[in-house]
Amino acid sequence: MGLISLDQEKAFDRVEHYYLWKTLQAFGFSSDFIGYIKVLYNDIESVLRVNGGLCAPFKVCRGVRQGCSLSGILYTLAIEPLLNKLRRVLEGVSLQVCKSTLVLSAYADDVVIVLNKQNDVDTLLKTLREFEIISSAKINWSKSEAVLVGKWERRVPILPNGLIWKKDGFKYLGVFLGDETIVQRNWEGITEKLKGRLMKWKWIVKNISYRGRTLIINNLVASSLWHRLACIEPPACLLAKIQSILIDFFWDKMHWVPHNVLYLPKEEGGQGLVHLQSRTAAFRLQFIQRFLTGPKNLSWRPVASMILKTAEGLCLDKSLFLLNPQKINTSKMPEFYRNLFKVWDLFQVKRTDSTSSLFWLLKEPLIYGSRLDFLGGFGALMEAFLNLRL
């Protein structure tokens, strides 16, 4: 399949006000609400400084304000008609295992199109031209990127406006995605960047309380890693190296107590200092929690389900988490998914209350150390199950 990352030229600045009002109206917003938004953009004028002087004021009929908390929502509404049209007219890529189709992924102005046919490329170009006419939006093809994924049995689609297929990867939502070389770019120079942030405080660190040092480390330095750690696996030993840098800053290189004490909450005698490996494990648990119990319309769940079903050829997804992780061969899975089961193995999974339904009982597999257990809490349920003679 092919992935096309579309770069919107001056995305927020090109939102036509008249188009925005009509879009809000089409989405069913009341005239009163639209009127409130219009007040914020009514009679706006700007001036330009040219050669040290100011030009005459001119009216601004396009663009949403940068930095305004409302602008992101308004832009999302403005681009949604385009996304809806693309979802309808593009065939996308079908995932046969999970019976789902991938067409696009979008977050604000970061849009990635998924396709594998020349017809989809032509339809995409036609739809974008139509959208440019009605909304004044414009695609910057020189900054857009396209990546080929997997093996192509048919002819590779021809891209428009000089766009060329790549095979390594690209950056999407702040994360480099692609082959191993591209993914490693997410961590290039990361220790130097963190040291640079800490150096800004180095000259007054002796005058900062331990609580203040904890706030600097947790909120201003380590937090810059959270997005990447939630998406991809860091290289081996990188977190331990960064953790050592953070602790050196906290103690000003004069260590007084064991590290484990620092990670404890303050009420338990610690300082609440973040432990990077534990935080990474928490991100993996959040992923598992959302996969198992999150909303039904999670866009990434079909892909995750397809990957999980490759384990041991069992074609199981959610039920895998009812097995003993140590007995599942995950070597053919991506590293991210292998570590899901490493983290999951830290916990004991058991039913905490009795149930009167056979639904989940029948979902539990009987292989690889399943947690299926009739002891306690079942009573009549166990008898009913045995009477079925399954």
mmCIF file of C-alpha atoms in Angstrom:
data_model
loop_
_atom_site.group_PDB
_atom_site.id
_atom_site.type_symbol
_atom_site.label_atom_id
_atom_site.label_comp_id
_atom_site.label_asym_id
_atom_site.label_seq_id
_atom_site.Cartn_x
_atom_site.Cartn_y
_atom_site.Cartn_z
ATOM 1 C CA MET A 1 0.000 0.000 0.000
ATOM 2 C CA GLY A 2 0.983 3.632 -0.279
ATOM 3 C CA LEU A 3 0.842 6.436 2.286
ATOM 4 C CA ILE A 4 0.592 10.069 1.174
ATOM 5 C CA SER A 5 1.184 12.767 3.789
ATOM 6 C CA LEU A 6 -0.500 15.974 2.629
ATOM 7 C CA ASP A 7 0.996 19.292 3.712
ATOM 8 C CA GLN A 8 -1.607 22.051 3.969
ATOM 9 C CA GLU A 9 -0.082 25.356 2.877
ATOM 10 C CA LYS A 10 -0.714 28.047 5.544
ATOM 11 C CA ALA A 11 -3.482 25.836 6.921
ATOM 12 C CA PHE A 12 -4.995 28.159 9.546
ATOM 13 C CA ASP A 13 -4.403 31.317 7.500
ATOM 14 C CA ARG A 14 -6.317 30.055 4.445
ATOM 15 C CA VAL A 15 -9.662 29.247 6.105
ATOM 16 C CA GLU A 16 -12.228 31.353 4.210
ATOM 17 C CA HIS A 17 -14.675 32.948 6.669
ATOM 18 C CA TYR A 18 -17.725 32.628 4.406
ATOM 19 C CA TYR A 19 -16.922 28.953 3.848
ATOM 20 C CA LEU A 20 -16.498 28.458 7.609
ATOM 21 C CA TRP A 21 -19.934 29.954 8.394
ATOM 22 C CA LYS A 22 -21.575 27.725 5.792
ATOM 23 C CA THR A 23 -19.754 24.670 7.173
ATOM 24 C CA LEU A 24 -20.921 25.406 10.724
ATOM 25 C CA GLN A 25 -24.440 25.788 9.395
ATOM 26 C CA ALA A 26 -24.216 22.466 7.535
ATOM 27 C CA PHE A 27 -23.073 20.740 10.742
ATOM 28 C CA GLY A 28 -26.250 21.925 12.453
ATOM 29 C CA PHE A 29 -24.911 24.698 14.680
ATOM 30 C CA SER A 30 -27.574 27.221 15.618
ATOM 31 C CA SER A 31 -27.626 30.680 14.086
ATOM 32 C CA ASP A 32 -27.050 32.152 17.552
ATOM 33 C CA PHE A 33 -23.875 30.112 18.073
ATOM 34 C CA ILE A 34 -22.584 30.969 14.587
ATOM 35 C CA GLY A 35 -23.339 34.602 15.382
ATOM 36 C CA TYR A 36 -21.128 34.427 18.474
ATOM 37 C CA ILE A 37 -18.248 33.120 16.342
ATOM 38 C CA LYS A 38 -18.850 35.818 13.709
ATOM 39 C CA VAL A 39 -18.522 38.511 16.356
ATOM 40 C CA LEU A 40 -14.945 37.371 17.001
ATOM 41 C CA TYR A 41 -14.102 37.782 13.317
ATOM 42 C CA ASN A 42 -16.258 40.793 12.459
ATOM 43 C CA ASP A 43 -14.631 43.878 10.894
ATOM 44 C CA ILE A 44 -11.054 42.623 11.302
ATOM 45 C CA GLU A 45 -8.418 44.846 9.725
ATOM 46 C CA SER A 46 -4.672 44.482 9.356
ATOM 47 C CA VAL A 47 -1.787 46.656 8.225
ATOM 48 C CA LEU A 48 1.589 45.768 6.755
ATOM 49 C CA ARG A 49 4.904 47.385 7.542
ATOM 50 C CA VAL A 50 6.737 48.170 4.301
ATOM 51 C CA ASN A 51 10.139 49.912 4.299
ATOM 52 C CA GLY A 52 9.561 51.207 7.813
ATOM 53 C CA GLY A 53 6.085 52.576 7.102
ATOM 54 C CA LEU A 54 2.571 51.177 7.518
ATOM 55 C CA CYS A 55 0.202 50.610 4.638
ATOM 56 C CA ALA A 56 -3.488 51.518 4.688
ATOM 57 C CA PRO A 57 -5.692 49.112 6.711
ATOM 58 C CA PHE A 58 -7.351 46.313 4.748
ATOM 59 C CA LYS A 59 -10.108 43.883 5.720
ATOM 60 C CA VAL A 60 -9.270 40.298 6.610
ATOM 61 C CA CYS A 61 -11.788 37.767 5.298
ATOM 62 C CA ARG A 62 -9.699 34.645 5.657
ATOM 63 C CA GLY A 63 -7.870 32.753 8.405
ATOM 64 C CA VAL A 64 -8.381 31.720 12.023
ATOM 65 C CA ARG A 65 -6.168 33.188 14.725
ATOM 66 C CA GLN A 66 -2.967 31.375 15.626
ATOM 67 C CA GLY A 67 -2.745 30.596 19.336
ATOM 68 C CA CYS A 68 -6.476 30.951 20.009
ATOM 69 C CA SER A 69 -7.916 27.915 21.814
ATOM 70 C CA LEU A 70 -10.962 28.046 19.526
ATOM 71 C CA SER A 71 -8.967 28.013 16.280
ATOM 72 C CA GLY A 72 -8.073 24.326 16.394
ATOM 73 C CA ILE A 73 -11.725 23.337 16.714
ATOM 74 C CA LEU A 74 -12.796 25.712 13.940
ATOM 75 C CA TYR A 75 -10.117 24.361 11.611
ATOM 76 C CA THR A 76 -11.116 20.773 12.388
ATOM 77 C CA LEU A 77 -14.692 21.594 11.405
ATOM 78 C CA ALA A 78 -13.490 23.399 8.288
ATOM 79 C CA ILE A 79 -11.510 20.418 6.983
ATOM 80 C CA GLU A 80 -14.060 17.747 7.969
ATOM 81 C CA PRO A 81 -16.097 18.086 4.714
ATOM 82 C CA LEU A 82 -12.954 17.168 2.767
ATOM 83 C CA LEU A 83 -12.277 14.165 5.010
ATOM 84 C CA ASN A 84 -15.881 12.974 4.741
ATOM 85 C CA LYS A 85 -15.734 13.179 0.961
ATOM 86 C CA LEU A 86 -12.445 11.252 0.843
ATOM 87 C CA ARG A 87 -13.864 8.526 3.108
ATOM 88 C CA ARG A 88 -16.745 8.078 0.646
ATOM 89 C CA VAL A 89 -14.927 8.190 -2.690
ATOM 90 C CA LEU A 90 -11.610 6.452 -1.943
ATOM 91 C CA GLU A 91 -11.396 2.665 -1.830
ATOM 92 C CA GLY A 92 -8.461 2.691 0.593
ATOM 93 C CA VAL A 93 -6.785 -0.531 1.710
ATOM 94 C CA SER A 94 -8.817 -3.484 2.973
ATOM 95 C CA LEU A 95 -7.616 -5.490 5.952
ATOM 96 C CA GLN A 96 -9.057 -8.926 5.304
ATOM 97 C CA VAL A 97 -8.248 -10.408 8.714
ATOM 98 C CA CYS A 98 -10.273 -7.798 10.596
ATOM 99 C CA LYS A 99 -12.712 -6.932 7.797
ATOM 100 C CA SER A 100 -11.886 -3.237 7.925
ATOM 101 C CA THR A 101 -10.792 -0.612 5.406
ATOM 102 C CA LEU A 102 -8.191 2.078 5.981
ATOM 103 C CA VAL A 103 -8.694 5.287 4.009
ATOM 104 C CA LEU A 104 -7.060 8.112 5.938
ATOM 105 C CA SER A 105 -5.714 9.320 9.251
ATOM 106 C CA ALA A 106 -6.122 12.960 10.235
ATOM 107 C CA TYR A 107 -5.298 15.192 13.172
ATOM 108 C CA ALA A 108 -5.976 18.876 12.484
ATOM 109 C CA ASP A 109 -3.995 19.709 9.319
ATOM 110 C CA ASP A 110 -1.853 16.538 9.418
ATOM 111 C CA VAL A 111 -3.564 14.207 6.940
ATOM 112 C CA VAL A 112 -2.271 10.857 5.658
ATOM 113 C CA ILE A 113 -4.073 9.077 2.812
ATOM 114 C CA VAL A 114 -3.906 5.270 2.496
ATOM 115 C CA LEU A 115 -4.259 3.822 -1.030
ATOM 116 C CA ASN A 116 -3.030 1.140 -3.408
ATOM 117 C CA LYS A 117 -4.582 1.972 -6.779
ATOM 118 C CA GLN A 118 -4.025 4.600 -9.448
ATOM 119 C CA ASN A 119 -7.760 5.282 -9.420
ATOM 120 C CA ASP A 120 -7.524 6.430 -5.789
ATOM 121 C CA VAL A 121 -4.685 8.813 -6.661
ATOM 122 C CA ASP A 122 -6.717 10.364 -9.476
ATOM 123 C CA THR A 123 -9.827 10.625 -7.287
ATOM 124 C CA LEU A 124 -7.763 12.198 -4.485
ATOM 125 C CA LEU A 125 -6.360 14.851 -6.820
ATOM 126 C CA LYS A 126 -9.818 15.665 -8.213
ATOM 127 C CA THR A 127 -11.344 15.958 -4.734
ATOM 128 C CA LEU A 128 -8.529 18.190 -3.488
ATOM 129 C CA ARG A 129 -8.990 20.541 -6.457
ATOM 130 C CA GLU A 130 -12.707 20.810 -5.759
ATOM 131 C CA PHE A 131 -12.047 21.520 -2.080
ATOM 132 C CA GLU A 132 -9.493 24.205 -2.957
ATOM 133 C CA ILE A 133 -12.112 26.024 -5.033
ATOM 134 C CA ILE A 134 -14.773 26.184 -2.320
ATOM 135 C CA SER A 135 -12.546 26.697 0.742
ATOM 136 C CA SER A 136 -9.395 28.484 -0.522
ATOM 137 C CA ALA A 137 -7.293 25.685 0.982
ATOM 138 C CA LYS A 138 -4.150 24.658 -0.884
ATOM 139 C CA ILE A 139 -1.875 21.612 -0.811
ATOM 140 C CA ASN A 140 1.864 22.267 -0.753
ATOM 141 C CA TRP A 141 3.012 19.383 -2.924
ATOM 142 C CA SER A 142 6.692 20.267 -2.515
ATOM 143 C CA LYS A 143 6.441 19.515 1.235
ATOM 144 C CA SER A 144 4.073 16.573 0.929
ATOM 145 C CA GLU A 145 5.546 13.058 1.134
ATOM 146 C CA ALA A 146 4.637 9.613 -0.154
ATOM 147 C CA VAL A 147 5.887 6.239 1.088
ATOM 148 C CA LEU A 148 5.507 2.750 -0.355
ATOM 149 C CA VAL A 149 4.848 -0.018 2.159
ATOM 150 C CA GLY A 150 5.291 -3.736 1.473
ATOM 151 C CA LYS A 151 5.565 -5.472 -1.885
ATOM 152 C CA TRP A 152 3.633 -4.241 -4.928
ATOM 153 C CA GLU A 153 2.276 -6.868 -7.297
ATOM 154 C CA ARG A 154 0.799 -4.306 -9.666
ATOM 155 C CA ARG A 155 2.226 -1.138 -11.186
ATOM 156 C CA VAL A 156 3.044 1.587 -8.674
ATOM 157 C CA PRO A 157 0.586 4.524 -8.927
ATOM 158 C CA ILE A 158 1.820 7.709 -10.570
ATOM 159 C CA LEU A 159 1.766 10.697 -8.201
ATOM 160 C CA PRO A 160 0.784 14.266 -9.149
ATOM 161 C CA ASN A 161 2.752 17.520 -9.132
ATOM 162 C CA GLY A 162 6.242 16.027 -8.948
ATOM 163 C CA LEU A 163 5.597 13.976 -5.796
ATOM 164 C CA ILE A 164 7.857 10.896 -5.667
ATOM 165 C CA TRP A 165 7.403 7.618 -3.797
ATOM 166 C CA LYS A 166 9.929 6.918 -1.027
ATOM 167 C CA LYS A 167 10.573 3.601 0.706
ATOM 168 C CA ASP A 168 12.103 4.609 4.027
ATOM 169 C CA GLY A 169 9.410 6.601 5.869
ATOM 170 C CA PHE A 170 8.289 10.067 6.959
ATOM 171 C CA LYS A 171 7.407 12.130 10.016
ATOM 172 C CA TYR A 172 3.783 12.144 11.160
ATOM 173 C CA LEU A 173 2.430 13.862 14.275
ATOM 174 C CA GLY A 174 5.954 14.478 15.555
ATOM 175 C CA VAL A 175 7.114 10.862 15.179
ATOM 176 C CA PHE A 176 9.298 9.370 12.443
ATOM 177 C CA LEU A 177 7.581 6.273 11.020
ATOM 178 C CA GLY A 178 9.106 3.757 8.620
ATOM 179 C CA ASP A 179 12.047 1.364 8.561
ATOM 180 C CA GLU A 180 14.478 0.935 11.460
ATOM 181 C CA THR A 181 16.801 3.690 10.203
ATOM 182 C CA ILE A 182 13.980 6.229 10.076
ATOM 183 C CA VAL A 183 12.531 5.206 13.460
ATOM 184 C CA GLN A 184 15.921 5.646 15.138
ATOM 185 C CA ARG A 185 15.829 9.315 14.116
ATOM 186 C CA ASN A 186 13.233 9.824 16.853
ATOM 187 C CA TRP A 187 16.014 9.378 19.422
ATOM 188 C CA GLU A 188 18.924 11.116 17.710
ATOM 189 C CA GLY A 189 20.446 13.763 19.972
ATOM 190 C CA ILE A 190 17.758 13.255 22.612
ATOM 191 C CA THR A 191 20.211 13.113 25.524
ATOM 192 C CA GLU A 192 21.906 16.331 24.354
ATOM 193 C CA LYS A 193 18.527 18.070 24.131
ATOM 194 C CA LEU A 194 17.580 17.016 27.647
ATOM 195 C CA LYS A 195 20.971 18.084 28.993
ATOM 196 C CA GLY A 196 20.470 21.454 27.309
ATOM 197 C CA ARG A 197 17.147 21.932 29.097
ATOM 198 C CA LEU A 198 18.701 21.031 32.436
ATOM 199 C CA MET A 199 21.656 23.375 31.875
ATOM 200 C CA LYS A 200 19.264 26.332 31.839
ATOM 201 C CA TRP A 201 18.654 25.624 35.543
ATOM 202 C CA LYS A 202 22.158 24.494 36.475
ATOM 203 C CA TRP A 203 23.343 27.882 37.698
ATOM 204 C CA ILE A 204 20.626 28.106 40.376
ATOM 205 C CA VAL A 205 20.140 24.419 41.138
ATOM 206 C CA LYS A 206 21.841 24.782 44.534
ATOM 207 C CA ASN A 207 19.157 27.282 45.527
ATOM 208 C CA ILE A 208 16.232 25.184 44.304
ATOM 209 C CA SER A 209 14.417 22.940 46.765
ATOM 210 C CA TYR A 210 14.157 19.210 46.128
ATOM 211 C CA ARG A 211 10.497 19.706 45.342
ATOM 212 C CA GLY A 212 11.417 22.374 42.783
ATOM 213 C CA ARG A 213 13.990 20.088 41.173
ATOM 214 C CA THR A 214 11.371 17.351 40.904
ATOM 215 C CA LEU A 215 8.972 19.730 39.160
ATOM 216 C CA ILE A 216 11.676 20.772 36.674
ATOM 217 C CA ILE A 217 12.562 17.156 35.865
ATOM 218 C CA ASN A 218 9.008 15.817 35.665
ATOM 219 C CA ASN A 219 7.203 18.712 33.986
ATOM 220 C CA LEU A 220 9.832 20.527 31.910
ATOM 221 C CA VAL A 221 12.333 17.855 30.886
ATOM 222 C CA ALA A 222 11.040 14.266 31.052
ATOM 223 C CA SER A 223 7.603 15.248 29.743
ATOM 224 C CA SER A 224 9.142 15.960 26.327
ATOM 225 C CA LEU A 225 9.580 12.180 25.953
ATOM 226 C CA TRP A 226 6.001 11.130 26.661
ATOM 227 C CA HIS A 227 4.605 11.346 23.142
ATOM 228 C CA ARG A 228 7.410 9.304 21.609
ATOM 229 C CA LEU A 229 7.437 6.740 24.421
ATOM 230 C CA ALA A 230 3.686 6.229 23.994
ATOM 231 C CA CYS A 231 4.123 5.488 20.263
ATOM 232 C CA ILE A 232 7.425 3.651 19.799
ATOM 233 C CA GLU A 233 9.998 1.660 21.723
ATOM 234 C CA PRO A 234 13.227 3.439 22.750
ATOM 235 C CA PRO A 235 16.649 1.899 22.049
ATOM 236 C CA ALA A 236 18.096 -0.427 24.678
ATOM 237 C CA CYS A 237 19.774 1.349 27.622
ATOM 238 C CA LEU A 238 18.601 4.800 26.485
ATOM 239 C CA LEU A 239 16.103 5.248 29.320
ATOM 240 C CA ALA A 240 18.653 4.116 31.906
ATOM 241 C CA LYS A 241 21.116 6.680 30.557
ATOM 242 C CA ILE A 242 18.567 9.475 30.644
ATOM 243 C CA GLN A 243 17.448 8.434 34.136
ATOM 244 C CA SER A 244 21.038 8.752 35.341
ATOM 245 C CA ILE A 245 21.238 12.284 33.890
ATOM 246 C CA LEU A 246 18.032 13.295 35.652
ATOM 247 C CA ILE A 247 19.187 11.915 39.002
ATOM 248 C CA ASP A 248 22.557 13.656 38.693
ATOM 249 C CA PHE A 249 20.697 16.935 38.227
ATOM 250 C CA PHE A 250 18.429 16.233 41.193
ATOM 251 C CA TRP A 251 21.338 15.545 43.572
ATOM 252 C CA ASP A 252 23.745 17.945 41.873
ATOM 253 C CA LYS A 253 25.952 14.826 41.511
ATOM 254 C CA MET A 254 25.963 14.234 45.290
ATOM 255 C CA HIS A 255 23.733 11.182 45.829
ATOM 256 C CA TRP A 256 22.419 10.832 49.368
ATOM 257 C CA VAL A 257 19.782 8.079 49.261
ATOM 258 C CA PRO A 258 19.019 5.085 46.993
ATOM 259 C CA HIS A 259 17.314 5.907 43.711
ATOM 260 C CA ASN A 260 14.285 3.772 44.519
ATOM 261 C CA VAL A 261 13.433 6.072 47.397
ATOM 262 C CA LEU A 262 13.259 9.105 45.091
ATOM 263 C CA TYR A 263 10.562 7.467 42.972
ATOM 264 C CA LEU A 264 8.206 7.012 45.928
ATOM 265 C CA PRO A 265 5.400 9.540 46.531
ATOM 266 C CA LYS A 266 6.252 12.313 48.956
ATOM 267 C CA GLU A 267 3.824 10.980 51.579
ATOM 268 C CA GLU A 268 5.792 7.697 51.551
ATOM 269 C CA GLY A 269 9.135 9.359 52.104
ATOM 270 C CA GLY A 270 10.112 9.903 48.462
ATOM 271 C CA GLN A 271 10.170 12.872 46.115
ATOM 272 C CA GLY A 272 7.792 11.671 43.376
ATOM 273 C CA LEU A 273 10.585 11.703 40.792
ATOM 274 C CA VAL A 274 9.472 10.113 37.534
ATOM 275 C CA HIS A 275 10.841 6.659 36.691
ATOM 276 C CA LEU A 276 11.065 6.479 32.909
ATOM 277 C CA GLN A 277 10.776 2.710 32.521
ATOM 278 C CA SER A 278 7.726 2.614 34.797
ATOM 279 C CA ARG A 279 6.132 5.457 32.848
ATOM 280 C CA THR A 280 6.758 3.605 29.585
ATOM 281 C CA ALA A 281 5.131 0.506 31.077
ATOM 282 C CA ALA A 282 2.153 2.664 32.091
ATOM 283 C CA PHE A 283 1.782 3.813 28.472
ATOM 284 C CA ARG A 284 1.687 0.178 27.326
ATOM 285 C CA LEU A 285 -0.973 -0.623 29.932
ATOM 286 C CA GLN A 286 -3.020 2.344 28.738
ATOM 287 C CA PHE A 287 -2.806 0.946 25.207
ATOM 288 C CA ILE A 288 -4.023 -2.464 26.411
ATOM 289 C CA GLN A 289 -6.810 -0.871 28.434
ATOM 290 C CA ARG A 290 -8.080 1.141 25.477
ATOM 291 C CA PHE A 291 -7.800 -1.871 23.182
ATOM 292 C CA LEU A 292 -9.809 -4.068 25.535
ATOM 293 C CA THR A 293 -12.337 -1.629 26.979
ATOM 294 C CA GLY A 294 -12.163 1.550 24.893
ATOM 295 C CA PRO A 295 -14.864 2.925 22.572
ATOM 296 C CA LYS A 296 -16.018 0.608 19.791
ATOM 297 C CA ASN A 297 -15.093 3.087 17.051
ATOM 298 C CA LEU A 298 -11.357 3.328 17.831
ATOM 299 C CA SER A 299 -9.786 3.788 14.403
ATOM 300 C CA TRP A 300 -6.568 1.911 15.264
ATOM 301 C CA ARG A 301 -8.176 -1.133 16.907
ATOM 302 C CA PRO A 302 -8.644 -3.122 13.623
ATOM 303 C CA VAL A 303 -4.933 -2.762 12.834
ATOM 304 C CA ALA A 304 -3.910 -3.745 16.368
ATOM 305 C CA SER A 305 -6.295 -6.703 16.196
ATOM 306 C CA MET A 306 -4.795 -7.847 12.905
ATOM 307 C CA ILE A 307 -1.262 -7.752 14.351
ATOM 308 C CA LEU A 308 -2.253 -9.621 17.516
ATOM 309 C CA LYS A 309 -3.951 -12.362 15.490
ATOM 310 C CA THR A 310 -0.587 -13.271 13.956
ATOM 311 C CA ALA A 311 0.695 -14.597 17.301
ATOM 312 C CA GLU A 312 1.248 -18.372 17.127
ATOM 313 C CA GLY A 313 -1.266 -18.570 14.262
ATOM 314 C CA LEU A 314 -4.063 -18.607 16.848
ATOM 315 C CA CYS A 315 -6.072 -15.809 15.229
ATOM 316 C CA LEU A 316 -6.846 -14.389 18.691
ATOM 317 C CA ASP A 317 -6.780 -10.732 19.656
ATOM 318 C CA LYS A 318 -8.439 -9.785 22.963
ATOM 319 C CA SER A 319 -8.349 -13.388 24.146
ATOM 320 C CA LEU A 320 -4.533 -13.362 23.992
ATOM 321 C CA PHE A 321 -4.529 -11.371 27.213
ATOM 322 C CA LEU A 322 -6.242 -14.288 28.961
ATOM 323 C CA LEU A 323 -3.249 -16.526 28.243
ATOM 324 C CA ASN A 324 0.050 -16.831 30.050
ATOM 325 C CA PRO A 325 2.297 -14.290 28.228
ATOM 326 C CA GLN A 326 5.394 -16.372 28.948
ATOM 327 C CA LYS A 327 4.030 -19.223 26.833
ATOM 328 C CA ILE A 328 3.179 -17.092 23.777
ATOM 329 C CA ASN A 329 5.792 -16.790 21.027
ATOM 330 C CA THR A 330 5.755 -13.095 20.103
ATOM 331 C CA SER A 331 9.066 -13.068 18.214
ATOM 332 C CA LYS A 332 7.372 -12.341 14.876
ATOM 333 C CA MET A 333 5.458 -9.372 16.267
ATOM 334 C CA PRO A 334 6.671 -5.753 16.096
ATOM 335 C CA GLU A 335 8.726 -4.727 19.130
ATOM 336 C CA PHE A 336 5.941 -2.496 20.432
ATOM 337 C CA TYR A 337 3.540 -5.450 20.651
ATOM 338 C CA ARG A 338 6.159 -7.765 22.146
ATOM 339 C CA ASN A 339 6.605 -5.322 24.996
ATOM 340 C CA LEU A 340 2.850 -5.172 25.557
ATOM 341 C CA PHE A 341 2.980 -8.776 26.733
ATOM 342 C CA LYS A 342 6.133 -8.206 28.790
ATOM 343 C CA VAL A 343 4.311 -5.497 30.727
ATOM 344 C CA TRP A 344 1.098 -7.532 30.905
ATOM 345 C CA ASP A 345 3.070 -10.396 32.457
ATOM 346 C CA LEU A 346 3.787 -8.203 35.487
ATOM 347 C CA PHE A 347 0.152 -8.539 36.542
ATOM 348 C CA GLN A 348 -2.018 -11.355 37.743
ATOM 349 C CA VAL A 349 -5.257 -11.577 35.782
ATOM 350 C CA LYS A 350 -8.260 -13.046 37.532
ATOM 351 C CA ARG A 351 -11.999 -12.604 37.770
ATOM 352 C CA THR A 352 -12.847 -10.427 40.779
ATOM 353 C CA ASP A 353 -16.568 -11.050 41.034
ATOM 354 C CA SER A 354 -19.053 -13.789 40.325
ATOM 355 C CA THR A 355 -21.023 -13.850 37.095
ATOM 356 C CA SER A 356 -24.258 -15.415 35.901
ATOM 357 C CA SER A 357 -23.404 -15.291 32.193
ATOM 358 C CA LEU A 358 -21.537 -17.771 30.014
ATOM 359 C CA PHE A 359 -20.500 -15.060 27.540
ATOM 360 C CA TRP A 360 -16.983 -14.334 28.778
ATOM 361 C CA LEU A 361 -16.455 -17.882 29.938
ATOM 362 C CA LEU A 362 -16.910 -19.140 26.389
ATOM 363 C CA LYS A 363 -14.522 -16.438 25.147
ATOM 364 C CA GLU A 364 -11.658 -17.797 27.238
ATOM 365 C CA PRO A 365 -9.259 -20.109 25.346
ATOM 366 C CA LEU A 366 -8.046 -23.389 26.830
ATOM 367 C CA ILE A 367 -4.399 -23.243 25.747
ATOM 368 C CA TYR A 368 -1.073 -21.716 26.773
ATOM 369 C CA GLY A 369 -1.841 -21.464 30.467
ATOM 370 C CA SER A 370 -5.249 -19.853 30.163
ATOM 371 C CA ARG A 371 -6.648 -18.216 33.284
ATOM 372 C CA LEU A 372 -9.919 -20.159 32.864
ATOM 373 C CA ASP A 373 -10.991 -21.136 36.389
ATOM 374 C CA PHE A 374 -14.159 -22.787 37.703
ATOM 375 C CA LEU A 375 -13.138 -22.559 41.328
ATOM 376 C CA GLY A 376 -15.195 -20.231 43.485
ATOM 377 C CA GLY A 377 -17.841 -17.741 42.475
ATOM 378 C CA PHE A 378 -19.492 -19.811 39.714
ATOM 379 C CA GLY A 379 -21.777 -22.305 41.405
ATOM 380 C CA ALA A 380 -24.753 -22.917 39.114
ATOM 381 C CA LEU A 381 -22.784 -21.403 36.207
ATOM 382 C CA MET A 382 -20.275 -24.247 36.341
ATOM 383 C CA GLU A 383 -23.069 -26.819 36.381
ATOM 384 C CA ALA A 384 -24.803 -25.149 33.423
ATOM 385 C CA PHE A 385 -21.534 -25.095 31.479
ATOM 386 C CA LEU A 386 -20.896 -28.788 32.059
ATOM 387 C CA ASN A 387 -24.444 -29.675 31.069
ATOM 388 C CA LEU A 388 -23.825 -28.112 27.648
ATOM 389 C CA ARG A 389 -21.333 -30.944 26.947
ATOM 390 C CA LEU A 390 -19.119 -28.644 24.884
#
